[in-house]
């Protein structure tokens, strides 16, 4: 919606897709119509393969108020047939230690689509402190330590803004994308 293209709201954070599924329908979810839904750990490393899980539906308690759109932010992707005011492919993703990993419930986030700005309203010092106190890459690192293709993928996949390709393949072949490639 046009009015959401410039918006400031309180973050309601889901740590990953499973957390979102477990809590979104909870009638006691602490969420209001002007809040911003944030889902982390769904990018190329966090949700291996970067599945289409970014099409977050609204909480039923908000839908019951007649609200049909909210700002939603994630490092995930979603189908082109989904809808709403959704910021996707946030990079670097949470599982790669990007700023999304530091977002907590109640933080204020500003979205200004007209100026291309997405801002987590905490100080640089607080951001650094939050990222230092926990390891946002822990889940992927644990999986990667088991070896094989998954380890190769997690350690070498590029971020969404870089094409989610393996870093060692960059520059090794042409850039042509075949028709209907998705």
CSV table of C-alpha atoms in Angstrom, one decimal:
chain,number,residue,atom,x,y,z
A,1,UNK,CA,0.0,0.0,0.0
A,2,UNK,CA,1.2,3.5,-0.8
A,3,UNK,CA,1.0,4.6,2.8
A,4,UNK,CA,3.4,1.9,3.9
A,5,UNK,CA,6.1,2.9,1.4
A,6,UNK,CA,7.3,5.3,4.1
A,7,UNK,CA,6.7,3.7,7.5
A,8,UNK,CA,8.2,3.5,11.0
A,9,UNK,CA,7.1,0.6,13.2
A,10,UNK,CA,8.0,-1.7,16.0
A,11,UNK,CA,9.7,-5.0,15.1
A,12,UNK,CA,7.9,-8.3,15.8
A,13,UNK,CA,10.7,-10.8,15.2
A,14,UNK,CA,10.5,-14.4,14.1
A,15,UNK,CA,13.9,-16.1,14.4
A,16,UNK,CA,13.3,-18.4,11.5
A,17,UNK,CA,10.5,-19.9,9.4
A,18,UNK,CA,9.6,-22.5,12.1
A,19,UNK,CA,9.3,-19.8,14.7
A,20,UNK,CA,7.0,-17.9,12.4
A,21,UNK,CA,4.8,-20.9,11.8
A,22,UNK,CA,4.6,-21.7,15.5
A,23,UNK,CA,3.7,-18.2,16.6
A,24,UNK,CA,1.9,-16.3,13.8
A,25,UNK,CA,-1.6,-17.6,14.7
A,26,UNK,CA,-1.2,-17.2,18.5
A,27,UNK,CA,-3.9,-14.8,19.7
A,28,UNK,CA,-1.5,-13.6,22.4
A,29,UNK,CA,1.2,-12.6,19.9
A,30,UNK,CA,2.3,-9.1,20.8
A,31,UNK,CA,1.6,-7.4,17.5
A,32,UNK,CA,-0.3,-4.3,16.4
A,33,UNK,CA,-1.3,-3.1,13.0
A,34,UNK,CA,1.5,-0.6,12.7
A,35,UNK,CA,4.2,-3.1,13.6
A,36,UNK,CA,6.8,-4.5,11.2
A,37,UNK,CA,7.0,-8.3,10.9
A,38,UNK,CA,10.6,-9.5,10.7
A,39,UNK,CA,11.7,-13.1,9.8
A,40,UNK,CA,15.3,-14.0,10.0
A,41,UNK,CA,17.5,-17.0,8.9
A,42,UNK,CA,15.8,-17.7,5.6
A,43,UNK,CA,18.4,-16.5,3.2
A,44,UNK,CA,20.8,-18.8,1.2
A,45,UNK,CA,22.7,-19.9,4.2
A,46,UNK,CA,20.0,-19.8,6.9
A,47,UNK,CA,17.4,-21.7,4.9
A,48,UNK,CA,19.6,-23.7,2.6
A,49,UNK,CA,18.6,-23.1,-1.0
A,50,UNK,CA,16.7,-19.9,-0.1
A,51,UNK,CA,13.2,-21.4,-0.4
A,52,UNK,CA,10.2,-19.2,-1.1
A,53,UNK,CA,9.1,-18.7,2.6
A,54,UNK,CA,9.1,-14.8,2.6
A,55,UNK,CA,5.4,-14.5,1.9
A,56,UNK,CA,4.5,-14.0,5.5
A,57,UNK,CA,0.7,-13.9,6.1
A,58,UNK,CA,-0.6,-11.5,8.6
A,59,UNK,CA,-1.6,-12.5,12.1
A,60,UNK,CA,-5.3,-13.5,12.3
A,61,UNK,CA,-5.8,-11.0,15.2
A,62,UNK,CA,-4.6,-8.2,12.8
A,63,UNK,CA,-6.7,-9.4,9.9
A,64,UNK,CA,-9.8,-9.4,12.2
A,65,UNK,CA,-9.2,-5.7,12.7
A,66,UNK,CA,-9.7,-5.2,8.9
A,67,UNK,CA,-5.9,-4.6,8.3
A,68,UNK,CA,-4.9,-6.1,4.9
A,69,UNK,CA,-1.2,-5.2,4.7
A,70,UNK,CA,1.7,-4.7,7.0
A,71,UNK,CA,5.4,-4.1,6.3
A,72,UNK,CA,7.3,-7.4,6.3
A,73,UNK,CA,11.1,-7.8,6.2
A,74,UNK,CA,13.1,-10.9,5.6
A,75,UNK,CA,16.3,-12.3,4.1
A,76,UNK,CA,14.0,-14.9,2.4
A,77,UNK,CA,12.5,-14.9,-1.1
A,78,UNK,CA,8.9,-15.4,-2.2
A,79,UNK,CA,6.9,-16.1,-5.3
A,80,UNK,CA,6.0,-13.4,-7.7
A,81,UNK,CA,2.4,-14.2,-7.1
A,82,UNK,CA,2.5,-13.2,-3.5
A,83,UNK,CA,1.5,-9.6,-2.4
A,84,UNK,CA,2.0,-6.8,0.0
A,85,UNK,CA,4.6,-4.4,1.4
A,86,UNK,CA,7.4,-6.9,1.7
A,87,UNK,CA,11.2,-6.2,1.8
A,88,UNK,CA,13.0,-9.4,0.8
A,89,UNK,CA,16.5,-10.7,0.0
A,90,UNK,CA,18.0,-8.6,2.9
A,91,UNK,CA,21.8,-9.0,2.5
A,92,UNK,CA,24.0,-9.9,4.1
A,93,UNK,CA,21.5,-12.3,5.6
A,94,UNK,CA,21.1,-13.0,9.3
A,95,UNK,CA,23.0,-16.4,9.1
A,96,UNK,CA,25.9,-14.5,7.5
A,97,UNK,CA,26.1,-12.0,10.4
A,98,UNK,CA,24.2,-9.2,8.6
A,99,UNK,CA,22.4,-6.5,10.6
A,100,UNK,CA,19.1,-8.5,10.4
A,101,UNK,CA,20.6,-10.9,12.9
A,102,UNK,CA,20.6,-8.1,15.5
A,103,UNK,CA,17.0,-7.1,15.2
A,104,UNK,CA,15.0,-7.7,18.4
A,105,UNK,CA,11.4,-7.5,19.4
A,106,UNK,CA,10.4,-3.9,20.0
A,107,UNK,CA,13.2,-2.3,18.0
A,108,UNK,CA,12.1,0.5,15.8
A,109,UNK,CA,12.6,0.1,12.0
A,110,UNK,CA,12.1,2.8,9.4
A,111,UNK,CA,11.3,2.0,5.7
A,112,UNK,CA,11.5,4.7,3.1
A,113,UNK,CA,11.1,3.2,-0.3
A,114,UNK,CA,11.3,6.5,-2.1
A,115,UNK,CA,14.9,7.1,-0.9
A,116,UNK,CA,15.8,3.4,-0.8
A,117,UNK,CA,16.4,3.4,2.9
A,118,UNK,CA,15.8,0.6,5.5
A,119,UNK,CA,17.0,1.5,8.9
A,120,UNK,CA,17.2,-0.3,12.2
A,121,UNK,CA,17.0,2.5,14.8
A,122,UNK,CA,19.8,1.5,17.2
A,123,UNK,CA,23.2,3.0,17.5
A,124,UNK,CA,26.3,1.5,15.7
A,125,UNK,CA,27.7,0.6,19.1
A,126,UNK,CA,24.5,-1.3,20.0
A,127,UNK,CA,24.5,-3.1,16.7
A,128,UNK,CA,28.1,-4.2,17.1
A,129,UNK,CA,27.4,-5.3,20.7
A,130,UNK,CA,24.4,-7.4,19.7
A,131,UNK,CA,26.3,-9.1,16.8
A,132,UNK,CA,29.2,-9.8,19.1
A,133,UNK,CA,27.2,-11.3,21.9
A,134,UNK,CA,25.7,-14.1,19.8
A,135,UNK,CA,26.8,-16.1,16.8
A,136,UNK,CA,24.2,-15.7,14.1
A,137,UNK,CA,26.0,-18.2,12.0
A,138,UNK,CA,25.9,-20.9,14.7
A,139,UNK,CA,23.2,-23.0,13.1
A,140,UNK,CA,24.7,-23.0,9.7
A,141,UNK,CA,28.2,-23.6,11.1
A,142,UNK,CA,26.9,-26.7,13.0
A,143,UNK,CA,25.4,-28.1,9.8
A,144,UNK,CA,28.5,-27.2,7.8
A,145,UNK,CA,30.8,-29.0,10.3
A,146,UNK,CA,29.1,-32.3,9.2
A,147,UNK,CA,30.9,-32.0,5.8
A,148,UNK,CA,29.8,-32.9,2.3
A,149,UNK,CA,27.8,-30.8,-0.1
A,150,UNK,CA,26.0,-28.9,2.6
A,151,UNK,CA,29.3,-27.8,4.1
A,152,UNK,CA,30.5,-26.7,0.7
A,153,UNK,CA,27.2,-24.8,0.1
A,154,UNK,CA,27.1,-23.0,3.4
A,155,UNK,CA,30.7,-22.0,3.3
A,156,UNK,CA,30.8,-20.9,-0.3
A,157,UNK,CA,27.4,-19.7,-1.3
A,158,UNK,CA,27.1,-16.0,-2.2
A,159,UNK,CA,24.5,-13.7,-0.7
A,160,UNK,CA,21.2,-12.9,-2.5
A,161,UNK,CA,22.5,-9.6,-3.9
A,162,UNK,CA,25.4,-11.5,-5.4
A,163,UNK,CA,23.2,-14.2,-7.1
A,164,UNK,CA,23.4,-17.1,-4.5
A,165,UNK,CA,26.0,-18.8,-6.7
A,166,UNK,CA,29.1,-20.5,-5.4
A,167,UNK,CA,32.0,-18.0,-4.9
A,168,UNK,CA,34.4,-20.2,-6.8
A,169,UNK,CA,32.3,-20.2,-9.9
A,170,UNK,CA,32.3,-16.4,-10.4
A,171,UNK,CA,34.0,-15.5,-13.6
A,172,UNK,CA,34.2,-19.1,-14.8
A,173,UNK,CA,31.4,-19.0,-17.3
A,174,UNK,CA,29.2,-16.7,-19.3
A,175,UNK,CA,26.6,-14.5,-17.7
A,176,UNK,CA,23.7,-15.4,-20.0
A,177,UNK,CA,20.6,-16.6,-18.1
A,178,UNK,CA,18.5,-19.0,-20.1
A,179,UNK,CA,14.8,-18.2,-20.7
A,180,UNK,CA,12.5,-19.4,-17.9
A,181,UNK,CA,15.3,-19.9,-15.5
A,182,UNK,CA,14.2,-19.5,-12.0
